[in-house]
mmCIF file with all atom_site columns, C-alpha atoms in Angstrom:
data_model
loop_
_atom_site.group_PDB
_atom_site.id
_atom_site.type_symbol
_atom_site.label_atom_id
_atom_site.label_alt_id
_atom_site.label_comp_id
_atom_site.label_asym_id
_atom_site.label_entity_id
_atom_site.label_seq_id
_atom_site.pdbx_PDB_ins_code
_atom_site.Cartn_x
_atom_site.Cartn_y
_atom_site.Cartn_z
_atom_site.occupancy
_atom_site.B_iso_or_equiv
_atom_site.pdbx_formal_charge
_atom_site.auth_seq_id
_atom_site.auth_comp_id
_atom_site.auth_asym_id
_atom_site.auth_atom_id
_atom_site.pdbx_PDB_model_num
ATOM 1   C CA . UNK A 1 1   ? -23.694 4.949   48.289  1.00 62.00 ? 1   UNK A CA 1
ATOM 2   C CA . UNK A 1 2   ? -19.627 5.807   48.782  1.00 86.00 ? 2   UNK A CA 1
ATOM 3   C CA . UNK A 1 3   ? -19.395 1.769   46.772  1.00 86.00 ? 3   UNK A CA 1
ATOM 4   C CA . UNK A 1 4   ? -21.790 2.832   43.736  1.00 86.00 ? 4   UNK A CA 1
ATOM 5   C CA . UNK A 1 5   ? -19.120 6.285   43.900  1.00 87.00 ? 5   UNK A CA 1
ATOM 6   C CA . UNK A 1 6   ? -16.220 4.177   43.877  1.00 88.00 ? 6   UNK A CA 1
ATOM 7   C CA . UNK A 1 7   ? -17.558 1.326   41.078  1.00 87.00 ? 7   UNK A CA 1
ATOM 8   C CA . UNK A 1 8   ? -18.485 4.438   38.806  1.00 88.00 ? 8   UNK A CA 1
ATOM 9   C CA . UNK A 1 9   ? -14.573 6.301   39.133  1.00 87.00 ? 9   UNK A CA 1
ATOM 10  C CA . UNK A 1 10  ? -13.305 2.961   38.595  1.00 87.00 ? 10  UNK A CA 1
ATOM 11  C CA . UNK A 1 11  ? -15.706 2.716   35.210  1.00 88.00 ? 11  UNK A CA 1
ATOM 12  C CA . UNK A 1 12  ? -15.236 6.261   34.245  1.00 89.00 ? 12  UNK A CA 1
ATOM 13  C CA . UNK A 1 13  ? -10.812 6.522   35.057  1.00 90.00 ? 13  UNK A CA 1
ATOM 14  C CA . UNK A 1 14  ? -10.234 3.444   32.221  1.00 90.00 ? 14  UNK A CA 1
ATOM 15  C CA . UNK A 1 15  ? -12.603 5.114   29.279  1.00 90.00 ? 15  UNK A CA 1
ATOM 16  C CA . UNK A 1 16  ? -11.051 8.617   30.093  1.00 91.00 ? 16  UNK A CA 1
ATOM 17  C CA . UNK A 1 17  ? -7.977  7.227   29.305  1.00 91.00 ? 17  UNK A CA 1
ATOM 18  C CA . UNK A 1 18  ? -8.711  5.327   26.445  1.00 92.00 ? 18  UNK A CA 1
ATOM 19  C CA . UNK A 1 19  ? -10.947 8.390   25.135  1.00 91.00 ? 19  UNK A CA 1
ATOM 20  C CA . UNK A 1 20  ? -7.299  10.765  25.921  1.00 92.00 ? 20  UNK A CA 1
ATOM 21  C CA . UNK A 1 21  ? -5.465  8.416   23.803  1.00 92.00 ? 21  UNK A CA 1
ATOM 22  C CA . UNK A 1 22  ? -7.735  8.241   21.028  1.00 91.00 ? 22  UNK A CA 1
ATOM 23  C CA . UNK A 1 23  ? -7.984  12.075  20.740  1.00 91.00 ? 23  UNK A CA 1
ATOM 24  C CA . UNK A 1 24  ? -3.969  12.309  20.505  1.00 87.00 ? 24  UNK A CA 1
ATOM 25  C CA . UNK A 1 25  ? -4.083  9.892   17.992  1.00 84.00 ? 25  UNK A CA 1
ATOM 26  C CA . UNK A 1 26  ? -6.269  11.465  15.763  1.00 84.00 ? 26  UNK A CA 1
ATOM 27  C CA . UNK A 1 27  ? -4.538  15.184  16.701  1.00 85.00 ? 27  UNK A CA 1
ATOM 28  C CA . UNK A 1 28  ? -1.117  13.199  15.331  1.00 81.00 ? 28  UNK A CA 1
ATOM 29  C CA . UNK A 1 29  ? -2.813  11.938  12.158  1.00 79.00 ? 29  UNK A CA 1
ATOM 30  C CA . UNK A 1 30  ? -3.794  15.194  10.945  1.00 81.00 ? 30  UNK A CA 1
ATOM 31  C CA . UNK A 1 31  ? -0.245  16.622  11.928  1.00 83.00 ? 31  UNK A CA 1
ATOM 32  C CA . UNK A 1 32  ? 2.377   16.879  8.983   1.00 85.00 ? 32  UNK A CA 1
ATOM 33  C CA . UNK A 1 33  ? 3.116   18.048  5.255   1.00 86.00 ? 33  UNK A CA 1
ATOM 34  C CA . UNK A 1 34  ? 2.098   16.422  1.909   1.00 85.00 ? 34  UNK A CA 1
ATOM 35  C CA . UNK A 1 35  ? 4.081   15.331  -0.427  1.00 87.00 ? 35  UNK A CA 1
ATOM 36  C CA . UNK A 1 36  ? 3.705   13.680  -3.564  1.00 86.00 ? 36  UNK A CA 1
ATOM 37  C CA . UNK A 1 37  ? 6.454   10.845  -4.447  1.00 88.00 ? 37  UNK A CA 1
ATOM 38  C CA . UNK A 1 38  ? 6.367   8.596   -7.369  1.00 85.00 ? 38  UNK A CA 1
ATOM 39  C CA . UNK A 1 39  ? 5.272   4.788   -6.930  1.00 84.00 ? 39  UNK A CA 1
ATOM 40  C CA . UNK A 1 40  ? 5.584   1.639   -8.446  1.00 78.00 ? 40  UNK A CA 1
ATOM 41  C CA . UNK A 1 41  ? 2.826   -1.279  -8.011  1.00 68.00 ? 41  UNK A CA 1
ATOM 42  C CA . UNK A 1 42  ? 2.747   -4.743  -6.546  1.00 63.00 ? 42  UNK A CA 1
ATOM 43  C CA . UNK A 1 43  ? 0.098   -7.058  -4.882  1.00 53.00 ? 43  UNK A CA 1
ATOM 44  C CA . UNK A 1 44  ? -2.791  -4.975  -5.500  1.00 48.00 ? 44  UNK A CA 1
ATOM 45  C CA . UNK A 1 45  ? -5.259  -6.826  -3.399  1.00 50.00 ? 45  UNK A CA 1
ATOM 46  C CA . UNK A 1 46  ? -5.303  -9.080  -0.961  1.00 50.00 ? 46  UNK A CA 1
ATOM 47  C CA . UNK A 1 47  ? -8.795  -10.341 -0.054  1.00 50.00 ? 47  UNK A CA 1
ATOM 48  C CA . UNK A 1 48  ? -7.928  -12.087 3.049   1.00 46.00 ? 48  UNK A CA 1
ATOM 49  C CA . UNK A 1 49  ? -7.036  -8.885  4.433   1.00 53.00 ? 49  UNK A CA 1
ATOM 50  C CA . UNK A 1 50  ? -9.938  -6.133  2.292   1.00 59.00 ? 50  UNK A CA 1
ATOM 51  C CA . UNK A 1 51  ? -9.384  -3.964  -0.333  1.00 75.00 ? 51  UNK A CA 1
ATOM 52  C CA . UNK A 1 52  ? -5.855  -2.460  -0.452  1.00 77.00 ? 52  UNK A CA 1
ATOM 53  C CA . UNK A 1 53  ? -3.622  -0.936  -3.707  1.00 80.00 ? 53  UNK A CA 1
ATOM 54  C CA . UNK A 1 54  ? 0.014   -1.610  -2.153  1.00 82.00 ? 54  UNK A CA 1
ATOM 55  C CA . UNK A 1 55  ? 3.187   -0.336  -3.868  1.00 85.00 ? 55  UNK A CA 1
ATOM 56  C CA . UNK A 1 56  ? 6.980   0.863   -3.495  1.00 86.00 ? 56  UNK A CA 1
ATOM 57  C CA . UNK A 1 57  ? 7.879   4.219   -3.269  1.00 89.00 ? 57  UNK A CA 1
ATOM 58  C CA . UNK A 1 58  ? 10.018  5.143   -6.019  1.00 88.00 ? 58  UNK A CA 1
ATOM 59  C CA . UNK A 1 59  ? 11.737  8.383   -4.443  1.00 90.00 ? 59  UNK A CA 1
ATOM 60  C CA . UNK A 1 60  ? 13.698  10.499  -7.166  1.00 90.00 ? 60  UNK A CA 1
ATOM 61  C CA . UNK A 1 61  ? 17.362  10.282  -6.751  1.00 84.00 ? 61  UNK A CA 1
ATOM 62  C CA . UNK A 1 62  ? 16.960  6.695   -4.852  1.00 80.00 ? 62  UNK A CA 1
ATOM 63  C CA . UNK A 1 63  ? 17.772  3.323   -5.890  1.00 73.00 ? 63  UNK A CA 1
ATOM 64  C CA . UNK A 1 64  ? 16.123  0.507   -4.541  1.00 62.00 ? 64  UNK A CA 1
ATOM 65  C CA . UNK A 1 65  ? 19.528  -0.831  -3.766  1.00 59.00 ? 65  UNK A CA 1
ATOM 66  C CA . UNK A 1 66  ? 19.854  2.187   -1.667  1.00 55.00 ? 66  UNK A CA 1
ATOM 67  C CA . UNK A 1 67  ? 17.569  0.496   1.535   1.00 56.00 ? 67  UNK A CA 1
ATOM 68  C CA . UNK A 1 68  ? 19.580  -1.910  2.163   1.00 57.00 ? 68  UNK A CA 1
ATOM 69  C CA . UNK A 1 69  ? 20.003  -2.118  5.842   1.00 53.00 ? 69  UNK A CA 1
ATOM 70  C CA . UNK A 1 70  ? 23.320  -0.594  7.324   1.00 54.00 ? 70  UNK A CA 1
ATOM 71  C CA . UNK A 1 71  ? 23.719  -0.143  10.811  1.00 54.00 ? 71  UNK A CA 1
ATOM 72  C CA . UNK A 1 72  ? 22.713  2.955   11.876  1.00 53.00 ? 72  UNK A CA 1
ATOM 73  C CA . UNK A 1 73  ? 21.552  4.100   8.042   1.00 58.00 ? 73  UNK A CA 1
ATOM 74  C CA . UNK A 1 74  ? 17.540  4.551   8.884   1.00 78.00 ? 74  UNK A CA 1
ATOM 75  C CA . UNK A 1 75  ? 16.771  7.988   7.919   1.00 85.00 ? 75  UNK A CA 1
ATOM 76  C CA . UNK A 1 76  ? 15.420  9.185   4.354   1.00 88.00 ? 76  UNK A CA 1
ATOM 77  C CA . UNK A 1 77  ? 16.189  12.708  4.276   1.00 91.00 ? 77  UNK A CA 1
ATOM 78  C CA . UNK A 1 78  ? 13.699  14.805  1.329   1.00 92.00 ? 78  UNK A CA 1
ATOM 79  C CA . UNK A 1 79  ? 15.049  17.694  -0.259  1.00 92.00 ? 79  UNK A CA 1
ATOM 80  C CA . UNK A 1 80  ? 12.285  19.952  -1.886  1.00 92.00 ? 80  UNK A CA 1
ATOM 81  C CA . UNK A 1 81  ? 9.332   22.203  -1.454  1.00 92.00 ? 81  UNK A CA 1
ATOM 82  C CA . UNK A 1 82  ? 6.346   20.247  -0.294  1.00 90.00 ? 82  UNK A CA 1
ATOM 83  C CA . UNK A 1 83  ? 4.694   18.547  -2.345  1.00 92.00 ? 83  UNK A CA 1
ATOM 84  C CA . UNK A 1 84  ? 7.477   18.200  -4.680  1.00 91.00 ? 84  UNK A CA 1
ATOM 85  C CA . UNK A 1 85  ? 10.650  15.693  -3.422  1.00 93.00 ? 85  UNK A CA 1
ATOM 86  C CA . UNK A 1 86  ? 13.224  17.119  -5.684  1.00 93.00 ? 86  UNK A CA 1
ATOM 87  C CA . UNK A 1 87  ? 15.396  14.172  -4.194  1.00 92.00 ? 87  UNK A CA 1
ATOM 88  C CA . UNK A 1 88  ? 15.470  11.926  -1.185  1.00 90.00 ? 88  UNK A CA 1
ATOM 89  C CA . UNK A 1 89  ? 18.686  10.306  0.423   1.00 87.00 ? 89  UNK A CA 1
ATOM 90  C CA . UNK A 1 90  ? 19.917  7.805   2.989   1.00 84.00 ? 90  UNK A CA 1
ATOM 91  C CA . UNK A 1 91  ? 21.371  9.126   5.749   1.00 82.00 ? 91  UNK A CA 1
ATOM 92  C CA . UNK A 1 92  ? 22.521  7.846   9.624   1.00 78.00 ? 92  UNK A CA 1
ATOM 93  C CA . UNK A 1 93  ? 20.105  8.520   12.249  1.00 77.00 ? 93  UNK A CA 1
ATOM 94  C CA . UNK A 1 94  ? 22.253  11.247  13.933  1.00 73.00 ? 94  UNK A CA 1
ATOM 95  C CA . UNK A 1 95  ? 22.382  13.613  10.962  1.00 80.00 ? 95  UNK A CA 1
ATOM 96  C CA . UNK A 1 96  ? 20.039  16.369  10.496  1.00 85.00 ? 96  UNK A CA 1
ATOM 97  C CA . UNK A 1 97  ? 18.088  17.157  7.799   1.00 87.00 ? 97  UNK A CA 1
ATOM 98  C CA . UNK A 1 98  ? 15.119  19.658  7.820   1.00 89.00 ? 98  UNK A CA 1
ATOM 99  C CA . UNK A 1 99  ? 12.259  17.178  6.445   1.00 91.00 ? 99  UNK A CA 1
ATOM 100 C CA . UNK A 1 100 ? 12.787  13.501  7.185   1.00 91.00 ? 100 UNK A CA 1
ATOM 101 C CA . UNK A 1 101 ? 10.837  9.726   6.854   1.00 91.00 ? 101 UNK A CA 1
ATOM 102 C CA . UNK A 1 102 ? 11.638  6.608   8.845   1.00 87.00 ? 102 UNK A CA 1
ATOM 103 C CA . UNK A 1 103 ? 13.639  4.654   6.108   1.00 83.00 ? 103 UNK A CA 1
ATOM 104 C CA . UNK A 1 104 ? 11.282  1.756   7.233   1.00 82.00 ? 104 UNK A CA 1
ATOM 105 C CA . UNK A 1 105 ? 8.165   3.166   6.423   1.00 82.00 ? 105 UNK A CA 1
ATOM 106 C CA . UNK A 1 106 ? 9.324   4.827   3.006   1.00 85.00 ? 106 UNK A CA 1
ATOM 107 C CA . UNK A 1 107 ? 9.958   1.373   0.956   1.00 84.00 ? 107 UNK A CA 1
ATOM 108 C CA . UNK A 1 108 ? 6.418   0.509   0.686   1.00 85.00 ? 108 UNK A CA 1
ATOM 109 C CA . UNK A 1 109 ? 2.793   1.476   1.162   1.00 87.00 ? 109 UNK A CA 1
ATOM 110 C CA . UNK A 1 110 ? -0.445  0.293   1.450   1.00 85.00 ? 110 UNK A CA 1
ATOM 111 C CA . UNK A 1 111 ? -3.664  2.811   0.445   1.00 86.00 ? 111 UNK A CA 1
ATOM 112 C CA . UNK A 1 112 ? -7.004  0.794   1.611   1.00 85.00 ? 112 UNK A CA 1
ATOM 113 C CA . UNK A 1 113 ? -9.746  1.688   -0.848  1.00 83.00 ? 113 UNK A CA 1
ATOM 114 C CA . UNK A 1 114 ? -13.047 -0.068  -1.953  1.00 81.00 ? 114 UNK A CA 1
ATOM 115 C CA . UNK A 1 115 ? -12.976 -3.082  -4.196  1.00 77.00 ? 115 UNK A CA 1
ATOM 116 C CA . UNK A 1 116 ? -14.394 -1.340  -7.380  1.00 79.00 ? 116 UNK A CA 1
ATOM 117 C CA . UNK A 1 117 ? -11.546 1.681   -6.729  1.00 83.00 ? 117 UNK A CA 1
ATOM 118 C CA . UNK A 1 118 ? -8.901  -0.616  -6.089  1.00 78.00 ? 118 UNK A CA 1
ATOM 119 C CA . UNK A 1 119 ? -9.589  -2.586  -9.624  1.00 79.00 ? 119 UNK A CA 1
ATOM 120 C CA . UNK A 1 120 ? -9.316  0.672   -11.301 1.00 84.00 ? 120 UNK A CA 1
ATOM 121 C CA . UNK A 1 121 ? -6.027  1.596   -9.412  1.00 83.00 ? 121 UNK A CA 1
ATOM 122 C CA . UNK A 1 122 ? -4.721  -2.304  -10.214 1.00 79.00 ? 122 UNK A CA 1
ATOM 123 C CA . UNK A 1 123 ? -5.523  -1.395  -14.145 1.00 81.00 ? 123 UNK A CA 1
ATOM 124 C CA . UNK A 1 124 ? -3.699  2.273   -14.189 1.00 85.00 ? 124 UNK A CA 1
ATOM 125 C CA . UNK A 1 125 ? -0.355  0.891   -12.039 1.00 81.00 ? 125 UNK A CA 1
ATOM 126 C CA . UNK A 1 126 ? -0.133  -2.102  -14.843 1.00 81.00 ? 126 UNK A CA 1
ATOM 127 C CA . UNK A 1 127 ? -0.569  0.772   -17.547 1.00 84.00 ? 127 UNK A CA 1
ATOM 128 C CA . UNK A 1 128 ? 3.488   1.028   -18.312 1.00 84.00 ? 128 UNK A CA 1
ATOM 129 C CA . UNK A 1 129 ? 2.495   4.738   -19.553 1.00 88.00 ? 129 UNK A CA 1
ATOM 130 C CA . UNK A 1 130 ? 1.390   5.898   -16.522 1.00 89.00 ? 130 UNK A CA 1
ATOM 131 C CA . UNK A 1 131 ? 3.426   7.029   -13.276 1.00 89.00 ? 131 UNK A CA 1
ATOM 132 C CA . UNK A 1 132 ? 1.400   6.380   -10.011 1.00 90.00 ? 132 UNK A CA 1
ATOM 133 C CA . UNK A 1 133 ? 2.074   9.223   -7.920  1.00 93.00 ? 133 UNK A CA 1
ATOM 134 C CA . UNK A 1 134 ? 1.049   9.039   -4.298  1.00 92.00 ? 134 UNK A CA 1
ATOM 135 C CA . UNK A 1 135 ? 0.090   11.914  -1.596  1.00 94.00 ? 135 UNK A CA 1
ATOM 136 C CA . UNK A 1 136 ? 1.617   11.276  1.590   1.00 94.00 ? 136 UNK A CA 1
ATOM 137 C CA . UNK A 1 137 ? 1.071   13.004  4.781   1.00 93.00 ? 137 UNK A CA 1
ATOM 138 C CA . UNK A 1 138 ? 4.861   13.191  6.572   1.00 93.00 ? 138 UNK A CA 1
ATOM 139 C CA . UNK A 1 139 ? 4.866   14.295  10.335  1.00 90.00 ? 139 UNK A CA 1
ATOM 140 C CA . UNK A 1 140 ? 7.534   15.331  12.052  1.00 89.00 ? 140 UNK A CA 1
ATOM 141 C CA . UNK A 1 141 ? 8.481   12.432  13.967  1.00 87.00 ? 141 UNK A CA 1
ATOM 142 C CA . UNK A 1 142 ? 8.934   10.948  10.139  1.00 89.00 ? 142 UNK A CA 1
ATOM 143 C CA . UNK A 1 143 ? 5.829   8.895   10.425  1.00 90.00 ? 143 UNK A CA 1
ATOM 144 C CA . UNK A 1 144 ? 4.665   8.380   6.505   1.00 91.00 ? 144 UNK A CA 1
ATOM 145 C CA . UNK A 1 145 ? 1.153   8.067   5.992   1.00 90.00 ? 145 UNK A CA 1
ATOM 146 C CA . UNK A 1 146 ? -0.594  7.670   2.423   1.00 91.00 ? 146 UNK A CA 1
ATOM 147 C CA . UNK A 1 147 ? -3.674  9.814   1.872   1.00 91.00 ? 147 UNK A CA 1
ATOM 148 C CA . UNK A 1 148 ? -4.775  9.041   -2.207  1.00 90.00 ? 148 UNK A CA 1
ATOM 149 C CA . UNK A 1 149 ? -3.461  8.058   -5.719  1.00 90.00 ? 149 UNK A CA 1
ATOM 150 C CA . UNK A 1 150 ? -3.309  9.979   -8.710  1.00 91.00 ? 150 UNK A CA 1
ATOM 151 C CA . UNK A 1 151 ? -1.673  9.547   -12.050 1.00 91.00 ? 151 UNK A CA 1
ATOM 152 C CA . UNK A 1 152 ? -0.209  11.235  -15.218 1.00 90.00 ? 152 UNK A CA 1
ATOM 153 C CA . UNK A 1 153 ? 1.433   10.224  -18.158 1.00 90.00 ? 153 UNK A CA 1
ATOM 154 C CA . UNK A 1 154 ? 5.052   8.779   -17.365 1.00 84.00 ? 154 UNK A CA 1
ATOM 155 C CA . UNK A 1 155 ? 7.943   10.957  -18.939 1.00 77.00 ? 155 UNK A CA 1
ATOM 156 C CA . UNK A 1 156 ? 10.129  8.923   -21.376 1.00 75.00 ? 156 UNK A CA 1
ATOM 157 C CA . UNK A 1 157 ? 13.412  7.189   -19.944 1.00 68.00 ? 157 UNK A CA 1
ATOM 158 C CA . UNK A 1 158 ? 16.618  9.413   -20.560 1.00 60.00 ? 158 UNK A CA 1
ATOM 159 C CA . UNK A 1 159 ? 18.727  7.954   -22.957 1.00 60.00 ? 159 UNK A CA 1
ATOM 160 C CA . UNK A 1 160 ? 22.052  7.108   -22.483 1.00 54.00 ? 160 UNK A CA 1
ATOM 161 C CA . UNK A 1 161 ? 24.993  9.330   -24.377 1.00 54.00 ? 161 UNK A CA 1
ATOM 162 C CA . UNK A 1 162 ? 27.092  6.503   -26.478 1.00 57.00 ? 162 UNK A CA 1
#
């Protein structure tokens, strides 16, 4: 009888554990505030690997020039009041700013979606008259996740003074 007590702890310890780690997962993927940031599409689909729209941010105020990769230049700090970014900047790790993403994860994203959805989300991010704007949900810890896809009419180009 004290074996079968043993073989069952020894069964039960592992999935309690995984179980634990599952839970604070899920608690962490709910964390955070949404934001909506403009996008810009590529790759829409991949079928080797499902049904995905991916796409570059396209944070106000940010070049794409702006990630390259300088040593200790990781941090994307986001000025604004959520879900507006008013602007976004790079900044070195060790500077604090209030609200911030990991540089890494704020280039591009990947929304998985079914096939007919991500067709229709292919069509609109080709439409040159419509700005993709994405909901993210940012944590803390500057972990970027995206939640959904939405559009609206893109706002004509500023033109330059002569």
């Amino acid at each position: 009888m004290n074996r079968a007590l043993l073989y069952t702890v020894a069964l039960l310890v592992p999935l309690i554990g995984l179980g634990a780690i599952w839970l604070n997962a899920d608690r962490l993927s709910r964390q955070g505030t949404e934001w909506d940031v403009p996008i810009q599409g590529y790759d829409p689909r991949d079928l080797l690997q499902g049904h995905y729209v991916q796409f570059q941010y396209d944070w106000p105020g940010l070049k794409r020039t702006t990630f390259e990769w300088i040593h200790g230049r990781n941090k994307l700090c986001i000025t604004g009041q959520a879900p507006i970014v008013q602007r976004a900047e790079m900044r070195a790790i060790a500077v604090a700013c209030p609200v911030f993403a990991n540089a890494e994860l704020a280039q591009e994203g990947r929304l998985y979606t079914s096939q007919a959805e991500a067709s229709r989300l292919q069509d609109q991010l080709w439409d040159r008259s419509k700005q993709g704007i994405v909901r993210i949900r940012l944590r803390p810890d500057g972990h970027v996740t995206p939640l959904g896809i939405t559009f609206r009419p893109r706002l004509p180009e500023p033109q330059a003074a002569p």
